[in-house]
Short mmCIF file of N, CA and C in Angstrom, two decimals:
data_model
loop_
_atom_site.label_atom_id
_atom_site.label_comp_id
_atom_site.label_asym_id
_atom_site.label_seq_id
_atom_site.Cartn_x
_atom_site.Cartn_y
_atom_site.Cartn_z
N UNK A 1 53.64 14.09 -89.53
CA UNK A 1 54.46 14.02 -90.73
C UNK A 1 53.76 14.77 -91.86
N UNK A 2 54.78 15.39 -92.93
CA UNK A 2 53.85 16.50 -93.49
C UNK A 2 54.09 15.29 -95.42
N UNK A 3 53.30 15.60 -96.16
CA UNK A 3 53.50 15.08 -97.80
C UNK A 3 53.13 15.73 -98.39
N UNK A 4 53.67 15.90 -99.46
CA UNK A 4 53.32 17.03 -100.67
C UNK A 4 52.23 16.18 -101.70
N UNK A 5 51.51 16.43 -101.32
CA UNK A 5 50.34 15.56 -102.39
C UNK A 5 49.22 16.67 -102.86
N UNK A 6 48.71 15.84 -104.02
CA UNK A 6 47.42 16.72 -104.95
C UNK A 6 45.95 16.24 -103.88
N UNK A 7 45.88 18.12 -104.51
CA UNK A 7 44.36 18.53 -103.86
C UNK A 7 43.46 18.55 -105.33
N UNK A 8 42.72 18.21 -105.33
CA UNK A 8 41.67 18.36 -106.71
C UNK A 8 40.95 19.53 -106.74
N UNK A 9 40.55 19.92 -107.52
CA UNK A 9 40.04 21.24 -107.78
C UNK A 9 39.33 21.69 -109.50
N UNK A 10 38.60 22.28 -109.69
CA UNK A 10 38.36 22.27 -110.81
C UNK A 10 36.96 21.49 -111.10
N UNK A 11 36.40 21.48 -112.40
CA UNK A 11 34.83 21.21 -112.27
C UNK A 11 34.75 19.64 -112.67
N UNK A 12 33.79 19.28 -112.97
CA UNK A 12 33.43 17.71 -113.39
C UNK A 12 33.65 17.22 -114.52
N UNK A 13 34.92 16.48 -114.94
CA UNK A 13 35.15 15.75 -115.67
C UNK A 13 36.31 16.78 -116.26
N UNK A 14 36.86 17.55 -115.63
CA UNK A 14 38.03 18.36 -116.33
C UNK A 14 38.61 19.14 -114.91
N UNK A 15 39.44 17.91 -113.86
CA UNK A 15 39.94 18.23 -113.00
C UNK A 15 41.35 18.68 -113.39
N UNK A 16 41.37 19.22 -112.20
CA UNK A 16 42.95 20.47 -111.94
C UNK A 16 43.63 19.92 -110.53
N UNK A 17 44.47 20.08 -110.20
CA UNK A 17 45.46 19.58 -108.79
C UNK A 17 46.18 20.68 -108.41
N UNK A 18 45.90 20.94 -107.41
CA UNK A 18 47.09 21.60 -106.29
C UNK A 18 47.46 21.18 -105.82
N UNK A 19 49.61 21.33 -106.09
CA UNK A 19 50.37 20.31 -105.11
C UNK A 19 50.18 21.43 -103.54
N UNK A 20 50.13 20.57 -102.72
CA UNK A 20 50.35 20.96 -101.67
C UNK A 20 51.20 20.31 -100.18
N UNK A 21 51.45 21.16 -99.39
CA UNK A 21 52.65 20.65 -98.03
C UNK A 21 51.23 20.00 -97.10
N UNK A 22 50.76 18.85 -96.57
CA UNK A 22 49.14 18.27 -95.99
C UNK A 22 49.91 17.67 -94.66
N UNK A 23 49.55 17.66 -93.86
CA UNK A 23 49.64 16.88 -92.60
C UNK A 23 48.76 15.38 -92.90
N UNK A 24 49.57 14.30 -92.55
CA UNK A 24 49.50 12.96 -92.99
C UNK A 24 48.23 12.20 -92.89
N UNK A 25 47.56 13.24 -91.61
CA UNK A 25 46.41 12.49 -91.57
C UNK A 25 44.98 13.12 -91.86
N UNK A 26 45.56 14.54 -92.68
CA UNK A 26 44.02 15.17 -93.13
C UNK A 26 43.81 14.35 -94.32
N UNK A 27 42.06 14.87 -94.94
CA UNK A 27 41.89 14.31 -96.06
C UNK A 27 42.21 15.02 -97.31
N UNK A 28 41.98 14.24 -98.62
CA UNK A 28 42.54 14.58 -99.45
C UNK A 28 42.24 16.67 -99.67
N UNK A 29 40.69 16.65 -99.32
CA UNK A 29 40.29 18.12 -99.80
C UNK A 29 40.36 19.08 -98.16
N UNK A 30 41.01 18.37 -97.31
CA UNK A 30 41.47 19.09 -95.90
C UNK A 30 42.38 20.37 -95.82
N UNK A 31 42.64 20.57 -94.70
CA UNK A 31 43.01 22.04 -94.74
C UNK A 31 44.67 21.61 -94.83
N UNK A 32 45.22 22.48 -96.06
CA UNK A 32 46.72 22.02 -96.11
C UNK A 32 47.83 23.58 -95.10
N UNK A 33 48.66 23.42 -95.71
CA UNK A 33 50.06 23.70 -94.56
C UNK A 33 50.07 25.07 -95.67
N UNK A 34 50.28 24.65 -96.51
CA UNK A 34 50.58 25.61 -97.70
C UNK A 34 50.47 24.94 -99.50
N UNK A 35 50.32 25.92 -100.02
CA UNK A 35 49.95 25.54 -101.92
C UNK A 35 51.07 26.29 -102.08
N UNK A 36 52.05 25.03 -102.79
CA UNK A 36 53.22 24.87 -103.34
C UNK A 36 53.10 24.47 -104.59
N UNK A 37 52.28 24.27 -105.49
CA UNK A 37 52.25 24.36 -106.58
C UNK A 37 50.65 24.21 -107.65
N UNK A 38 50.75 23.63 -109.04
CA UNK A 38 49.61 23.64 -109.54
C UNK A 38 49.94 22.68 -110.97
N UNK A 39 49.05 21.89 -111.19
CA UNK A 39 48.93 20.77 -112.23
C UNK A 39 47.90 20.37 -113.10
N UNK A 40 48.19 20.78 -114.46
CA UNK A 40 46.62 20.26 -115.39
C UNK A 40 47.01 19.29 -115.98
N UNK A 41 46.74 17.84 -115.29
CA UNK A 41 47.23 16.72 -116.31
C UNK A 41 46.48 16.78 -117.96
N UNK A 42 45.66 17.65 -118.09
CA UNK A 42 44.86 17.56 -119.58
C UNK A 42 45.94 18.52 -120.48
N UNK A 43 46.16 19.32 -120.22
CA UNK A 43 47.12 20.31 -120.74
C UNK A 43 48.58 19.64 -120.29
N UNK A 44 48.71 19.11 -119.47
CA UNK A 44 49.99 18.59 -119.28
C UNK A 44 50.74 19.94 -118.58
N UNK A 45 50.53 20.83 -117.85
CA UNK A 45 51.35 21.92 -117.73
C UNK A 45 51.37 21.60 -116.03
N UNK A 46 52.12 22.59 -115.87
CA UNK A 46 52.61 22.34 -113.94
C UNK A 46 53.39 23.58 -114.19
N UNK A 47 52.74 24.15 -112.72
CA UNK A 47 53.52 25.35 -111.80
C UNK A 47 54.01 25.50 -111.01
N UNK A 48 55.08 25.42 -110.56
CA UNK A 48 55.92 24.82 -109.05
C UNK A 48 56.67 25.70 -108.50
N UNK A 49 56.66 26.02 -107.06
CA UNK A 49 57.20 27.16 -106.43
C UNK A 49 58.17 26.45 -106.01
N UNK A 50 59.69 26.16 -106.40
CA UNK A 50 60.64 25.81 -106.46
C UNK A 50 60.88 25.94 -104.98
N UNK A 51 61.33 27.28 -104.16
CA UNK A 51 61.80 27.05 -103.22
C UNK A 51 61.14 27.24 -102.00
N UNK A 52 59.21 26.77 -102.12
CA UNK A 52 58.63 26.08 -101.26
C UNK A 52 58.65 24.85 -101.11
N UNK A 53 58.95 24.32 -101.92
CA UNK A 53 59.09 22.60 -102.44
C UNK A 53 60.46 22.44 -101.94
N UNK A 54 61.53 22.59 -102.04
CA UNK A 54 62.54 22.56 -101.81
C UNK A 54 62.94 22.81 -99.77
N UNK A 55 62.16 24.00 -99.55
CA UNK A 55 61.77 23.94 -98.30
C UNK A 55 61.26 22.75 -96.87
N UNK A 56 60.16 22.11 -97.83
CA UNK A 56 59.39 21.31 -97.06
C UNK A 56 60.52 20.12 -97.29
N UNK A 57 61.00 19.74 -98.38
CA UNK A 57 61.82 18.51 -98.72
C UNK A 57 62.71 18.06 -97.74
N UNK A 58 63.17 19.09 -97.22
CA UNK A 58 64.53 19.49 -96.32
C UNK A 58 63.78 18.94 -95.04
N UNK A 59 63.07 19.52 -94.77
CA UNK A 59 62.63 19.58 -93.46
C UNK A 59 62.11 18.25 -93.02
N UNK A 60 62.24 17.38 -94.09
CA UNK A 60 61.49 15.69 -94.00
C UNK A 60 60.37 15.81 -94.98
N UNK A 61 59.13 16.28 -95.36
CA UNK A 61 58.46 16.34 -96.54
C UNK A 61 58.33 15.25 -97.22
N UNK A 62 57.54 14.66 -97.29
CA UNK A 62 57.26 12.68 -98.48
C UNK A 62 56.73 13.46 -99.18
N UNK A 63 57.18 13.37 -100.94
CA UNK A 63 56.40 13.39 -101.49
C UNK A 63 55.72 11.90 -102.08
N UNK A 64 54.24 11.86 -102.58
CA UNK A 64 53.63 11.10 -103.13
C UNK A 64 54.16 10.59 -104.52
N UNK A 65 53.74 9.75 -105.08
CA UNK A 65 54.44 8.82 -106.08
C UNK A 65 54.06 9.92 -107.63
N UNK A 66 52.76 10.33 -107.35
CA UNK A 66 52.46 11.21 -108.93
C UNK A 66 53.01 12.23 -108.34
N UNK A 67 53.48 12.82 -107.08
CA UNK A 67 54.06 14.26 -107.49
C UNK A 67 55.10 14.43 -107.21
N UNK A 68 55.90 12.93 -107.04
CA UNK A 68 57.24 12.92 -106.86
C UNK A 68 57.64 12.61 -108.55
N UNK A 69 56.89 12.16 -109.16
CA UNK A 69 57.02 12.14 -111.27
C UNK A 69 56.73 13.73 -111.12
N UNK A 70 56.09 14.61 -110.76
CA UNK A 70 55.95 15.66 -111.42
C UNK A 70 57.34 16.19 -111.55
N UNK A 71 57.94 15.88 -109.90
CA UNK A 71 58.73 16.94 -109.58
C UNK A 71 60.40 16.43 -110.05
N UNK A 72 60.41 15.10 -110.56
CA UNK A 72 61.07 14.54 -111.48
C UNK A 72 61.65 15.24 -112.69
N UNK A 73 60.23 15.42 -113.28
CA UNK A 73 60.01 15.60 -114.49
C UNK A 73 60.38 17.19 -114.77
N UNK A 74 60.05 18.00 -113.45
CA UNK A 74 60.66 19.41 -113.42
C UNK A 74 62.40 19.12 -113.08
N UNK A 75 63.15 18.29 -112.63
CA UNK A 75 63.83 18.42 -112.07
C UNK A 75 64.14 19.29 -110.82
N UNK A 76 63.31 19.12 -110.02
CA UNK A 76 63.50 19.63 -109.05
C UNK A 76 64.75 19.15 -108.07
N UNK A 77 64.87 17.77 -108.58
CA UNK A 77 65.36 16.94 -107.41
C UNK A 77 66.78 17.32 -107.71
N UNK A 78 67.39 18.11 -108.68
CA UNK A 78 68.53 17.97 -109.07
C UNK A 78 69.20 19.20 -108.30
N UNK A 79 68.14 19.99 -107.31
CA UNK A 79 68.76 21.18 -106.67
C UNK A 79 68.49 21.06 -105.29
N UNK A 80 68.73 19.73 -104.97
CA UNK A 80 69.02 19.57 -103.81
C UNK A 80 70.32 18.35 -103.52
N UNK A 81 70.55 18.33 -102.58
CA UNK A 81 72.04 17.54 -102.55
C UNK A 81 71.59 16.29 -102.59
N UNK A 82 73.06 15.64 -102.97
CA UNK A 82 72.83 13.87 -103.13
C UNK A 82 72.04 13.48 -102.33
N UNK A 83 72.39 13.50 -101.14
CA UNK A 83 72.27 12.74 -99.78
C UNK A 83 70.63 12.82 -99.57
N UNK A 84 70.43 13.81 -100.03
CA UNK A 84 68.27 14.12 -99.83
C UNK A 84 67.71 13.58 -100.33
N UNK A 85 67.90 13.15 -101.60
CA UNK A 85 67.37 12.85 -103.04
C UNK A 85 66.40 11.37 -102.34
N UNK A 86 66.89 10.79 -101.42
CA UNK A 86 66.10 9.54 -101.41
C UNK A 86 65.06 9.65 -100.51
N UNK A 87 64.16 8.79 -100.54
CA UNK A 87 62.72 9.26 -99.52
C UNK A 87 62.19 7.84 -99.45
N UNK A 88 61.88 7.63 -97.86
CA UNK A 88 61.84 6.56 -97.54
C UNK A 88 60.19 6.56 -97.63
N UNK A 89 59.80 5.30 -98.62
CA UNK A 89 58.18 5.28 -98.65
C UNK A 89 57.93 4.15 -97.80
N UNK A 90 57.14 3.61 -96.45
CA UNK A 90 56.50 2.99 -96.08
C UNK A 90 55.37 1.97 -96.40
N UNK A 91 55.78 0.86 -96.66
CA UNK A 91 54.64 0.23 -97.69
C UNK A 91 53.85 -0.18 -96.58
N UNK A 92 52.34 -0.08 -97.02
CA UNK A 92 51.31 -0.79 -96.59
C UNK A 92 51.02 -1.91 -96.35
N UNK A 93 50.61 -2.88 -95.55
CA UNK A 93 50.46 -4.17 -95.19
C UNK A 93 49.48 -4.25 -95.61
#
């Protein structure tokens, strides 16, 4: 199963995130699928390759809870059809 989650990056005490497409069971700084986007929560800015993101979504793609707000917050979700929009999260025991 693939998730679009943040890779950290950037120096000590003034981290940066790359969203990326990760296979479910690498680790956070593991080798990803592809870099689909980019995030400076200090600056507040985000770079998002729309129709890589949109790509993986389709195909089944989880995104994570902070980069499913990012991608909120871009509206991303609004260019894909009703029926996609929902994503089944698996809670932990």
């Amino acid at each position: 199963m693939v998730k679009l989650r943040l890779k950290r990056c950037g120096r000590k005490q003034r981290a940066v995130y790359r969203i990326v497409a990760i296979d479910v069971r690498s680790r956070r700084e593991g080798r990803d699928l592809r870099n689909v986007g980019f995030y400076d929560p200090i600056k507040n800015q985000s770079y998002l390759n729309v129709p890589a993101i949109l790509y993986f979504l389709e195909k089944g793609a989880q995104p994570t809870g902070t980069v499913r707000d990012i991608l909120k917050r871009a509206e991303v979700f609004k260019e894909l059809g009703p029926n996609q929009t929902k994503f089944d999260f698996k809670l932990r025991k």
